[in-house]
mmCIF file with all atom_site columns, C-alpha atoms in Angstrom:
data_model
loop_
_atom_site.group_PDB
_atom_site.id
_atom_site.type_symbol
_atom_site.label_atom_id
_atom_site.label_alt_id
_atom_site.label_comp_id
_atom_site.label_asym_id
_atom_site.label_entity_id
_atom_site.label_seq_id
_atom_site.pdbx_PDB_ins_code
_atom_site.Cartn_x
_atom_site.Cartn_y
_atom_site.Cartn_z
_atom_site.occupancy
_atom_site.B_iso_or_equiv
_atom_site.pdbx_formal_charge
_atom_site.auth_seq_id
_atom_site.auth_comp_id
_atom_site.auth_asym_id
_atom_site.auth_atom_id
_atom_site.pdbx_PDB_model_num
ATOM 1   C CA . UNK Q 1 1   ? 38.023 67.563  118.753 1.00 0.00 ? 1318 UNK Q CA 1
ATOM 2   C CA . UNK Q 1 2   ? 35.730 70.238  120.145 1.00 0.00 ? 1319 UNK Q CA 1
ATOM 3   C CA . UNK Q 1 3   ? 37.321 73.070  118.201 1.00 0.00 ? 1320 UNK Q CA 1
ATOM 4   C CA . UNK Q 1 4   ? 37.480 75.153  121.370 1.00 0.00 ? 1321 UNK Q CA 1
ATOM 5   C CA . UNK Q 1 5   ? 40.011 75.707  124.116 1.00 0.00 ? 1322 UNK Q CA 1
ATOM 6   C CA . UNK Q 1 6   ? 39.968 72.901  126.670 1.00 0.00 ? 1323 UNK Q CA 1
ATOM 7   C CA . UNK Q 1 7   ? 37.986 73.758  129.796 1.00 0.00 ? 1324 UNK Q CA 1
ATOM 8   C CA . UNK Q 1 8   ? 39.257 73.365  133.320 1.00 0.00 ? 1325 UNK Q CA 1
ATOM 9   C CA . UNK Q 1 9   ? 38.461 70.070  135.036 1.00 0.00 ? 1326 UNK Q CA 1
ATOM 10  C CA . UNK Q 1 10  ? 35.117 70.162  136.809 1.00 0.00 ? 1327 UNK Q CA 1
ATOM 11  C CA . UNK Q 1 11  ? 32.170 68.005  137.767 1.00 0.00 ? 1328 UNK Q CA 1
ATOM 12  C CA . UNK Q 1 12  ? 29.835 66.238  135.365 1.00 0.00 ? 1329 UNK Q CA 1
ATOM 13  C CA . UNK Q 1 13  ? 26.232 65.869  136.490 1.00 0.00 ? 1330 UNK Q CA 1
ATOM 14  C CA . UNK Q 1 14  ? 23.849 63.447  134.788 1.00 0.00 ? 1331 UNK Q CA 1
ATOM 15  C CA . UNK Q 1 15  ? 20.139 64.101  134.613 1.00 0.00 ? 1332 UNK Q CA 1
ATOM 16  C CA . UNK Q 1 16  ? 18.209 61.049  133.414 1.00 0.00 ? 1333 UNK Q CA 1
ATOM 17  C CA . UNK Q 1 17  ? 14.597 61.809  132.448 1.00 0.00 ? 1334 UNK Q CA 1
ATOM 18  C CA . UNK Q 1 18  ? 12.252 59.033  131.375 1.00 0.00 ? 1335 UNK Q CA 1
ATOM 19  C CA . UNK Q 1 19  ? 8.680  59.173  130.153 1.00 0.00 ? 1336 UNK Q CA 1
ATOM 20  C CA . UNK Q 1 20  ? 6.274  56.922  132.013 1.00 0.00 ? 1337 UNK Q CA 1
ATOM 21  C CA . UNK Q 1 21  ? 2.674  55.784  131.618 1.00 0.00 ? 1338 UNK Q CA 1
ATOM 22  C CA . UNK Q 1 22  ? 0.102  56.967  129.128 1.00 0.00 ? 1339 UNK Q CA 1
ATOM 23  C CA . UNK Q 1 23  ? -0.439 60.530  128.029 1.00 0.00 ? 1340 UNK Q CA 1
ATOM 24  C CA . UNK Q 1 24  ? -3.281 60.897  130.523 1.00 0.00 ? 1341 UNK Q CA 1
ATOM 25  C CA . UNK Q 1 25  ? -1.081 59.568  133.333 1.00 0.00 ? 1342 UNK Q CA 1
ATOM 26  C CA . UNK Q 1 26  ? 1.558  62.147  132.468 1.00 0.00 ? 1343 UNK Q CA 1
ATOM 27  C CA . UNK Q 1 27  ? -0.876 65.036  132.830 1.00 0.00 ? 1344 UNK Q CA 1
ATOM 28  C CA . UNK Q 1 28  ? 0.526  66.086  136.233 1.00 0.00 ? 1345 UNK Q CA 1
ATOM 29  C CA . UNK Q 1 29  ? 2.782  69.137  136.046 1.00 0.00 ? 1346 UNK Q CA 1
ATOM 30  C CA . UNK Q 1 30  ? 5.929  67.367  137.255 1.00 0.00 ? 1347 UNK Q CA 1
ATOM 31  C CA . UNK Q 1 31  ? 5.444  64.451  134.854 1.00 0.00 ? 1348 UNK Q CA 1
ATOM 32  C CA . UNK Q 1 32  ? 4.897  66.917  132.004 1.00 0.00 ? 1349 UNK Q CA 1
ATOM 33  C CA . UNK Q 1 33  ? 8.165  68.644  132.954 1.00 0.00 ? 1350 UNK Q CA 1
ATOM 34  C CA . UNK Q 1 34  ? 10.019 65.306  132.946 1.00 0.00 ? 1351 UNK Q CA 1
ATOM 35  C CA . UNK Q 1 35  ? 8.499  64.485  129.554 1.00 0.00 ? 1352 UNK Q CA 1
ATOM 36  C CA . UNK Q 1 36  ? 9.776  67.797  128.201 1.00 0.00 ? 1353 UNK Q CA 1
ATOM 37  C CA . UNK Q 1 37  ? 13.299 67.038  129.449 1.00 0.00 ? 1354 UNK Q CA 1
ATOM 38  C CA . UNK Q 1 38  ? 13.091 63.588  127.845 1.00 0.00 ? 1355 UNK Q CA 1
ATOM 39  C CA . UNK Q 1 39  ? 12.430 65.240  124.472 1.00 0.00 ? 1356 UNK Q CA 1
ATOM 40  C CA . UNK Q 1 40  ? 15.040 68.018  124.383 1.00 0.00 ? 1357 UNK Q CA 1
ATOM 41  C CA . UNK Q 1 41  ? 15.509 70.668  121.682 1.00 0.00 ? 1358 UNK Q CA 1
ATOM 42  C CA . UNK Q 1 42  ? 18.283 70.311  119.142 1.00 0.00 ? 1359 UNK Q CA 1
ATOM 43  C CA . UNK Q 1 43  ? 20.808 72.061  121.385 1.00 0.00 ? 1360 UNK Q CA 1
ATOM 44  C CA . UNK Q 1 44  ? 21.578 70.378  124.695 1.00 0.00 ? 1361 UNK Q CA 1
ATOM 45  C CA . UNK Q 1 45  ? 23.556 73.358  125.957 1.00 0.00 ? 1362 UNK Q CA 1
ATOM 46  C CA . UNK Q 1 46  ? 21.614 76.342  127.258 1.00 0.00 ? 1363 UNK Q CA 1
ATOM 47  C CA . UNK Q 1 47  ? 21.705 79.018  129.928 1.00 0.00 ? 1364 UNK Q CA 1
ATOM 48  C CA . UNK Q 1 48  ? 19.825 78.452  133.162 1.00 0.00 ? 1365 UNK Q CA 1
ATOM 49  C CA . UNK Q 1 49  ? 18.579 81.002  135.662 1.00 0.00 ? 1366 UNK Q CA 1
ATOM 50  C CA . UNK Q 1 50  ? 20.793 81.565  138.750 1.00 0.00 ? 1367 UNK Q CA 1
ATOM 51  C CA . UNK Q 1 51  ? 18.157 80.139  141.091 1.00 0.00 ? 1368 UNK Q CA 1
ATOM 52  C CA . UNK Q 1 52  ? 18.237 76.876  139.109 1.00 0.00 ? 1369 UNK Q CA 1
ATOM 53  C CA . UNK Q 1 53  ? 21.947 76.488  139.792 1.00 0.00 ? 1370 UNK Q CA 1
ATOM 54  C CA . UNK Q 1 54  ? 21.237 77.334  143.434 1.00 0.00 ? 1371 UNK Q CA 1
ATOM 55  C CA . UNK Q 1 55  ? 18.638 74.554  143.617 1.00 0.00 ? 1372 UNK Q CA 1
ATOM 56  C CA . UNK Q 1 56  ? 21.165 72.100  142.200 1.00 0.00 ? 1373 UNK Q CA 1
ATOM 57  C CA . UNK Q 1 57  ? 23.781 73.068  144.806 1.00 0.00 ? 1374 UNK Q CA 1
ATOM 58  C CA . UNK Q 1 58  ? 21.155 72.785  147.531 1.00 0.00 ? 1375 UNK Q CA 1
ATOM 59  C CA . UNK Q 1 59  ? 20.141 69.314  146.306 1.00 0.00 ? 1376 UNK Q CA 1
ATOM 60  C CA . UNK Q 1 60  ? 23.755 68.138  146.500 1.00 0.00 ? 1377 UNK Q CA 1
ATOM 61  C CA . UNK Q 1 61  ? 24.085 69.577  150.020 1.00 0.00 ? 1378 UNK Q CA 1
ATOM 62  C CA . UNK Q 1 62  ? 20.903 67.860  151.173 1.00 0.00 ? 1379 UNK Q CA 1
ATOM 63  C CA . UNK Q 1 63  ? 21.931 64.548  149.618 1.00 0.00 ? 1380 UNK Q CA 1
ATOM 64  C CA . UNK Q 1 64  ? 25.329 64.714  151.341 1.00 0.00 ? 1381 UNK Q CA 1
ATOM 65  C CA . UNK Q 1 65  ? 23.897 65.618  154.754 1.00 0.00 ? 1382 UNK Q CA 1
ATOM 66  C CA . UNK Q 1 66  ? 22.183 63.624  157.454 1.00 0.00 ? 1383 UNK Q CA 1
ATOM 67  C CA . UNK Q 1 67  ? 19.320 61.661  155.936 1.00 0.00 ? 1384 UNK Q CA 1
ATOM 68  C CA . UNK Q 1 68  ? 15.970 61.088  157.562 1.00 0.00 ? 1385 UNK Q CA 1
ATOM 69  C CA . UNK Q 1 69  ? 12.354 61.258  156.390 1.00 0.00 ? 1386 UNK Q CA 1
ATOM 70  C CA . UNK Q 1 70  ? 12.280 65.055  156.652 1.00 0.00 ? 1387 UNK Q CA 1
ATOM 71  C CA . UNK Q 1 71  ? 15.569 65.481  154.795 1.00 0.00 ? 1388 UNK Q CA 1
ATOM 72  C CA . UNK Q 1 72  ? 14.322 63.121  152.076 1.00 0.00 ? 1389 UNK Q CA 1
ATOM 73  C CA . UNK Q 1 73  ? 11.105 65.139  151.740 1.00 0.00 ? 1390 UNK Q CA 1
ATOM 74  C CA . UNK Q 1 74  ? 13.078 68.396  151.428 1.00 0.00 ? 1391 UNK Q CA 1
ATOM 75  C CA . UNK Q 1 75  ? 15.377 66.807  148.844 1.00 0.00 ? 1392 UNK Q CA 1
ATOM 76  C CA . UNK Q 1 76  ? 12.412 65.615  146.777 1.00 0.00 ? 1393 UNK Q CA 1
ATOM 77  C CA . UNK Q 1 77  ? 10.918 69.110  146.942 1.00 0.00 ? 1394 UNK Q CA 1
ATOM 78  C CA . UNK Q 1 78  ? 14.156 70.755  145.765 1.00 0.00 ? 1395 UNK Q CA 1
ATOM 79  C CA . UNK Q 1 79  ? 14.597 68.228  142.955 1.00 0.00 ? 1396 UNK Q CA 1
ATOM 80  C CA . UNK Q 1 80  ? 11.007 68.745  141.793 1.00 0.00 ? 1397 UNK Q CA 1
ATOM 81  C CA . UNK Q 1 81  ? 11.612 72.514  141.693 1.00 0.00 ? 1398 UNK Q CA 1
ATOM 82  C CA . UNK Q 1 82  ? 14.866 71.933  139.808 1.00 0.00 ? 1399 UNK Q CA 1
ATOM 83  C CA . UNK Q 1 83  ? 13.166 69.758  137.174 1.00 0.00 ? 1400 UNK Q CA 1
ATOM 84  C CA . UNK Q 1 84  ? 10.423 72.345  136.662 1.00 0.00 ? 1401 UNK Q CA 1
ATOM 85  C CA . UNK Q 1 85  ? 12.996 75.164  136.343 1.00 0.00 ? 1402 UNK Q CA 1
ATOM 86  C CA . UNK Q 1 86  ? 15.008 73.184  133.792 1.00 0.00 ? 1403 UNK Q CA 1
ATOM 87  C CA . UNK Q 1 87  ? 11.849 72.370  131.856 1.00 0.00 ? 1404 UNK Q CA 1
ATOM 88  C CA . UNK Q 1 88  ? 10.843 76.036  131.835 1.00 0.00 ? 1405 UNK Q CA 1
ATOM 89  C CA . UNK Q 1 89  ? 14.308 77.026  130.602 1.00 0.00 ? 1406 UNK Q CA 1
ATOM 90  C CA . UNK Q 1 90  ? 14.179 74.392  127.887 1.00 0.00 ? 1407 UNK Q CA 1
ATOM 91  C CA . UNK Q 1 91  ? 10.709 75.501  126.866 1.00 0.00 ? 1408 UNK Q CA 1
ATOM 92  C CA . UNK Q 1 92  ? 12.033 79.050  126.547 1.00 0.00 ? 1409 UNK Q CA 1
ATOM 93  C CA . UNK Q 1 93  ? 14.891 77.706  124.416 1.00 0.00 ? 1410 UNK Q CA 1
ATOM 94  C CA . UNK Q 1 94  ? 12.343 76.296  121.963 1.00 0.00 ? 1411 UNK Q CA 1
ATOM 95  C CA . UNK Q 1 95  ? 10.572 79.623  121.606 1.00 0.00 ? 1412 UNK Q CA 1
ATOM 96  C CA . UNK Q 1 96  ? 12.556 82.514  120.109 1.00 0.00 ? 1413 UNK Q CA 1
ATOM 97  C CA . UNK Q 1 97  ? 12.855 85.154  122.793 1.00 0.00 ? 1414 UNK Q CA 1
ATOM 98  C CA . UNK Q 1 98  ? 13.442 88.886  122.573 1.00 0.00 ? 1415 UNK Q CA 1
ATOM 99  C CA . UNK Q 1 99  ? 17.136 88.316  121.918 1.00 0.00 ? 1416 UNK Q CA 1
ATOM 100 C CA . UNK Q 1 100 ? 19.465 90.885  123.512 1.00 0.00 ? 1417 UNK Q CA 1
ATOM 101 C CA . UNK Q 1 101 ? 16.809 92.005  126.013 1.00 0.00 ? 1418 UNK Q CA 1
ATOM 102 C CA . UNK Q 1 102 ? 16.427 88.469  127.364 1.00 0.00 ? 1419 UNK Q CA 1
ATOM 103 C CA . UNK Q 1 103 ? 20.214 88.127  127.592 1.00 0.00 ? 1420 UNK Q CA 1
ATOM 104 C CA . UNK Q 1 104 ? 20.421 91.446  129.432 1.00 0.00 ? 1421 UNK Q CA 1
ATOM 105 C CA . UNK Q 1 105 ? 17.950 90.348  132.100 1.00 0.00 ? 1422 UNK Q CA 1
ATOM 106 C CA . UNK Q 1 106 ? 19.623 86.932  132.422 1.00 0.00 ? 1423 UNK Q CA 1
ATOM 107 C CA . UNK Q 1 107 ? 22.938 88.717  132.945 1.00 0.00 ? 1424 UNK Q CA 1
ATOM 108 C CA . UNK Q 1 108 ? 21.334 90.984  135.551 1.00 0.00 ? 1425 UNK Q CA 1
ATOM 109 C CA . UNK Q 1 109 ? 19.860 88.036  137.480 1.00 0.00 ? 1426 UNK Q CA 1
ATOM 110 C CA . UNK Q 1 110 ? 23.273 86.358  137.544 1.00 0.00 ? 1427 UNK Q CA 1
ATOM 111 C CA . UNK Q 1 111 ? 24.834 89.609  138.783 1.00 0.00 ? 1428 UNK Q CA 1
ATOM 112 C CA . UNK Q 1 112 ? 22.234 89.891  141.551 1.00 0.00 ? 1429 UNK Q CA 1
ATOM 113 C CA . UNK Q 1 113 ? 22.999 86.385  142.801 1.00 0.00 ? 1430 UNK Q CA 1
ATOM 114 C CA . UNK Q 1 114 ? 26.723 87.133  142.819 1.00 0.00 ? 1431 UNK Q CA 1
ATOM 115 C CA . UNK Q 1 115 ? 26.289 90.457  144.687 1.00 0.00 ? 1432 UNK Q CA 1
ATOM 116 C CA . UNK Q 1 116 ? 23.526 89.763  147.209 1.00 0.00 ? 1433 UNK Q CA 1
ATOM 117 C CA . UNK Q 1 117 ? 25.580 91.419  149.960 1.00 0.00 ? 1434 UNK Q CA 1
ATOM 118 C CA . UNK Q 1 118 ? 25.488 94.748  148.119 1.00 0.00 ? 1435 UNK Q CA 1
ATOM 119 C CA . UNK Q 1 119 ? 22.767 97.378  148.440 1.00 0.00 ? 1436 UNK Q CA 1
ATOM 120 C CA . UNK Q 1 120 ? 22.113 97.692  144.709 1.00 0.00 ? 1437 UNK Q CA 1
ATOM 121 C CA . UNK Q 1 121 ? 19.263 99.883  143.479 1.00 0.00 ? 1438 UNK Q CA 1
ATOM 122 C CA . UNK Q 1 122 ? 17.280 99.698  140.258 1.00 0.00 ? 1439 UNK Q CA 1
ATOM 123 C CA . UNK Q 1 123 ? 19.471 102.295 138.538 1.00 0.00 ? 1440 UNK Q CA 1
ATOM 124 C CA . UNK Q 1 124 ? 22.597 100.209 139.175 1.00 0.00 ? 1441 UNK Q CA 1
ATOM 125 C CA . UNK Q 1 125 ? 20.853 97.066  137.971 1.00 0.00 ? 1442 UNK Q CA 1
ATOM 126 C CA . UNK Q 1 126 ? 19.789 98.896  134.800 1.00 0.00 ? 1443 UNK Q CA 1
ATOM 127 C CA . UNK Q 1 127 ? 23.442 99.776  134.235 1.00 0.00 ? 1444 UNK Q CA 1
ATOM 128 C CA . UNK Q 1 128 ? 24.424 96.121  134.637 1.00 0.00 ? 1445 UNK Q CA 1
ATOM 129 C CA . UNK Q 1 129 ? 21.763 95.119  132.088 1.00 0.00 ? 1446 UNK Q CA 1
ATOM 130 C CA . UNK Q 1 130 ? 22.894 97.702  129.562 1.00 0.00 ? 1447 UNK Q CA 1
ATOM 131 C CA . UNK Q 1 131 ? 19.303 98.873  129.073 1.00 0.00 ? 1448 UNK Q CA 1
ATOM 132 C CA . UNK Q 1 132 ? 17.788 102.274 129.722 1.00 0.00 ? 1449 UNK Q CA 1
ATOM 133 C CA . UNK Q 1 133 ? 16.110 102.576 133.138 1.00 0.00 ? 1450 UNK Q CA 1
ATOM 134 C CA . UNK Q 1 134 ? 12.563 102.636 131.740 1.00 0.00 ? 1451 UNK Q CA 1
ATOM 135 C CA . UNK Q 1 135 ? 13.252 99.766  129.323 1.00 0.00 ? 1452 UNK Q CA 1
ATOM 136 C CA . UNK Q 1 136 ? 14.933 97.796  132.106 1.00 0.00 ? 1453 UNK Q CA 1
ATOM 137 C CA . UNK Q 1 137 ? 11.906 98.080  134.419 1.00 0.00 ? 1454 UNK Q CA 1
ATOM 138 C CA . UNK Q 1 138 ? 9.569  96.788  131.707 1.00 0.00 ? 1455 UNK Q CA 1
ATOM 139 C CA . UNK Q 1 139 ? 11.883 93.970  130.590 1.00 0.00 ? 1456 UNK Q CA 1
ATOM 140 C CA . UNK Q 1 140 ? 12.632 92.902  134.162 1.00 0.00 ? 1457 UNK Q CA 1
ATOM 141 C CA . UNK Q 1 141 ? 8.964  92.706  135.132 1.00 0.00 ? 1458 UNK Q CA 1
ATOM 142 C CA . UNK Q 1 142 ? 8.140  90.739  131.975 1.00 0.00 ? 1459 UNK Q CA 1
ATOM 143 C CA . UNK Q 1 143 ? 10.946 88.262  132.692 1.00 0.00 ? 1460 UNK Q CA 1
ATOM 144 C CA . UNK Q 1 144 ? 10.411 87.805  136.436 1.00 0.00 ? 1461 UNK Q CA 1
ATOM 145 C CA . UNK Q 1 145 ? 6.838  88.932  137.096 1.00 0.00 ? 1462 UNK Q CA 1
ATOM 146 C CA . UNK Q 1 146 ? 7.954  91.388  139.759 1.00 0.00 ? 1463 UNK Q CA 1
ATOM 147 C CA . UNK Q 1 147 ? 9.991  94.542  140.385 1.00 0.00 ? 1464 UNK Q CA 1
ATOM 148 C CA . UNK Q 1 148 ? 13.788 94.615  140.778 1.00 0.00 ? 1465 UNK Q CA 1
ATOM 149 C CA . UNK Q 1 149 ? 13.504 95.578  144.468 1.00 0.00 ? 1466 UNK Q CA 1
ATOM 150 C CA . UNK Q 1 150 ? 11.039 92.792  145.236 1.00 0.00 ? 1467 UNK Q CA 1
ATOM 151 C CA . UNK Q 1 151 ? 13.155 90.227  143.383 1.00 0.00 ? 1468 UNK Q CA 1
ATOM 152 C CA . UNK Q 1 152 ? 16.335 91.336  145.149 1.00 0.00 ? 1469 UNK Q CA 1
ATOM 153 C CA . UNK Q 1 153 ? 14.782 91.124  148.625 1.00 0.00 ? 1470 UNK Q CA 1
ATOM 154 C CA . UNK Q 1 154 ? 13.262 87.728  147.861 1.00 0.00 ? 1471 UNK Q CA 1
ATOM 155 C CA . UNK Q 1 155 ? 16.606 86.355  146.694 1.00 0.00 ? 1472 UNK Q CA 1
ATOM 156 C CA . UNK Q 1 156 ? 18.329 87.755  149.795 1.00 0.00 ? 1473 UNK Q CA 1
ATOM 157 C CA . UNK Q 1 157 ? 15.856 86.021  152.097 1.00 0.00 ? 1474 UNK Q CA 1
ATOM 158 C CA . UNK Q 1 158 ? 16.077 82.779  150.120 1.00 0.00 ? 1475 UNK Q CA 1
ATOM 159 C CA . UNK Q 1 159 ? 19.872 82.851  150.450 1.00 0.00 ? 1476 UNK Q CA 1
ATOM 160 C CA . UNK Q 1 160 ? 19.526 83.709  154.143 1.00 0.00 ? 1477 UNK Q CA 1
ATOM 161 C CA . UNK Q 1 161 ? 17.120 80.835  154.775 1.00 0.00 ? 1478 UNK Q CA 1
ATOM 162 C CA . UNK Q 1 162 ? 19.381 78.304  153.077 1.00 0.00 ? 1479 UNK Q CA 1
ATOM 163 C CA . UNK Q 1 163 ? 22.351 79.635  155.055 1.00 0.00 ? 1480 UNK Q CA 1
ATOM 164 C CA . UNK Q 1 164 ? 20.527 79.491  158.397 1.00 0.00 ? 1481 UNK Q CA 1
ATOM 165 C CA . UNK Q 1 165 ? 19.229 75.982  157.710 1.00 0.00 ? 1482 UNK Q CA 1
ATOM 166 C CA . UNK Q 1 166 ? 22.613 74.621  156.661 1.00 0.00 ? 1483 UNK Q CA 1
ATOM 167 C CA . UNK Q 1 167 ? 24.980 76.365  159.121 1.00 0.00 ? 1484 UNK Q CA 1
ATOM 168 C CA . UNK Q 1 168 ? 23.874 76.230  162.756 1.00 0.00 ? 1485 UNK Q CA 1
ATOM 169 C CA . UNK Q 1 169 ? 27.023 78.070  163.883 1.00 0.00 ? 1486 UNK Q CA 1
ATOM 170 C CA . UNK Q 1 170 ? 26.085 81.351  162.153 1.00 0.00 ? 1487 UNK Q CA 1
ATOM 171 C CA . UNK Q 1 171 ? 23.828 83.833  163.946 1.00 0.00 ? 1488 UNK Q CA 1
ATOM 172 C CA . UNK Q 1 172 ? 20.837 85.655  162.494 1.00 0.00 ? 1489 UNK Q CA 1
ATOM 173 C CA . UNK Q 1 173 ? 22.629 88.975  162.981 1.00 0.00 ? 1490 UNK Q CA 1
ATOM 174 C CA . UNK Q 1 174 ? 25.699 87.734  161.096 1.00 0.00 ? 1491 UNK Q CA 1
ATOM 175 C CA . UNK Q 1 175 ? 23.558 86.592  158.168 1.00 0.00 ? 1492 UNK Q CA 1
ATOM 176 C CA . UNK Q 1 176 ? 21.658 89.895  158.152 1.00 0.00 ? 1493 UNK Q CA 1
ATOM 177 C CA . UNK Q 1 177 ? 24.825 91.998  157.996 1.00 0.00 ? 1494 UNK Q CA 1
ATOM 178 C CA . UNK Q 1 178 ? 26.490 89.689  155.450 1.00 0.00 ? 1495 UNK Q CA 1
ATOM 179 C CA . UNK Q 1 179 ? 23.540 90.173  153.101 1.00 0.00 ? 1496 UNK Q CA 1
ATOM 180 C CA . UNK Q 1 180 ? 23.582 93.957  153.377 1.00 0.00 ? 1497 UNK Q CA 1
ATOM 181 C CA . UNK Q 1 181 ? 20.743 94.586  155.842 1.00 0.00 ? 1498 UNK Q CA 1
ATOM 182 C CA . UNK Q 1 182 ? 21.229 97.587  158.103 1.00 0.00 ? 1499 UNK Q CA 1
ATOM 183 C CA . UNK Q 1 183 ? 19.875 95.824  161.191 1.00 0.00 ? 1500 UNK Q CA 1
ATOM 184 C CA . UNK Q 1 184 ? 18.739 92.396  162.303 1.00 0.00 ? 1501 UNK Q CA 1
ATOM 185 C CA . UNK Q 1 185 ? 15.310 93.867  163.101 1.00 0.00 ? 1502 UNK Q CA 1
ATOM 186 C CA . UNK Q 1 186 ? 14.789 95.078  159.535 1.00 0.00 ? 1503 UNK Q CA 1
ATOM 187 C CA . UNK Q 1 187 ? 16.139 91.774  158.239 1.00 0.00 ? 1504 UNK Q CA 1
ATOM 188 C CA . UNK Q 1 188 ? 13.641 89.850  160.387 1.00 0.00 ? 1505 UNK Q CA 1
ATOM 189 C CA . UNK Q 1 189 ? 10.774 91.985  159.071 1.00 0.00 ? 1506 UNK Q CA 1
ATOM 190 C CA . UNK Q 1 190 ? 11.743 91.394  155.430 1.00 0.00 ? 1507 UNK Q CA 1
ATOM 191 C CA . UNK Q 1 191 ? 12.432 87.715  156.092 1.00 0.00 ? 1508 UNK Q CA 1
ATOM 192 C CA . UNK Q 1 192 ? 8.942  87.171  157.534 1.00 0.00 ? 1509 UNK Q CA 1
ATOM 193 C CA . UNK Q 1 193 ? 7.375  88.950  154.562 1.00 0.00 ? 1510 UNK Q CA 1
ATOM 194 C CA . UNK Q 1 194 ? 8.943  86.599  152.023 1.00 0.00 ? 1511 UNK Q CA 1
ATOM 195 C CA . UNK Q 1 195 ? 9.575  83.383  153.954 1.00 0.00 ? 1512 UNK Q CA 1
ATOM 196 C CA . UNK Q 1 196 ? 6.456  83.513  156.164 1.00 0.00 ? 1513 UNK Q CA 1
ATOM 197 C CA . UNK Q 1 197 ? 8.365  82.684  159.347 1.00 0.00 ? 1514 UNK Q CA 1
ATOM 198 C CA . UNK Q 1 198 ? 10.910 84.225  161.695 1.00 0.00 ? 1515 UNK Q CA 1
ATOM 199 C CA . UNK Q 1 199 ? 14.596 83.682  160.783 1.00 0.00 ? 1516 UNK Q CA 1
ATOM 200 C CA . UNK Q 1 200 ? 15.239 81.636  163.937 1.00 0.00 ? 1517 UNK Q CA 1
ATOM 201 C CA . UNK Q 1 201 ? 12.219 79.371  163.423 1.00 0.00 ? 1518 UNK Q CA 1
ATOM 202 C CA . UNK Q 1 202 ? 13.381 78.105  160.017 1.00 0.00 ? 1519 UNK Q CA 1
ATOM 203 C CA . UNK Q 1 203 ? 16.386 76.376  161.560 1.00 0.00 ? 1520 UNK Q CA 1
ATOM 204 C CA . UNK Q 1 204 ? 16.252 72.664  162.409 1.00 0.00 ? 1521 UNK Q CA 1
ATOM 205 C CA . UNK Q 1 205 ? 14.471 72.413  165.750 1.00 0.00 ? 1522 UNK Q CA 1
ATOM 206 C CA . UNK Q 1 206 ? 13.452 76.078  165.621 1.00 0.00 ? 1523 UNK Q CA 1
ATOM 207 C CA . UNK Q 1 207 ? 10.052 77.285  166.813 1.00 0.00 ? 1524 UNK Q CA 1
#
């Protein structure tokens, strides 16, 4: 018995992490991340950042799609990022964090990912976090290394890029409006700033 209410049926995903080679051979960052996952903390249940869940969904989509050498390379890249994100989350779980402040920022990041189509400002995000505006700015920058506006725009363009790459039927203008940009021109400017290419050129076969 779990002692809790039964959860709805869902999907179970296995992550098998094995150590390999000598300590010197495991010095590479990815191998160190795998080694960390192979030696988990006491608790095997922990919160992950929203982008980690996004990477996992993207890995499943890539694995289910048309496979060629380029698709395999992209899948390996996404999986490597996923392993590093999980390792970072697990490392954080081993080190006592700032408690409620950390939970507030984690909650805010999850809210951002669920409301990317909305034009949220820092004051609204501070309200979501439950922190004062000044405290929120400091805690957010410590947790993410950037400002709320910069993080929000980066996440919007990351979502846009994944959408444009996976759905060839959607137009750039439709993606721009769906993610809350006032015009496709402004969207293209922001997209280039964060993704280092034009929205149309990131699509398969794009130039």
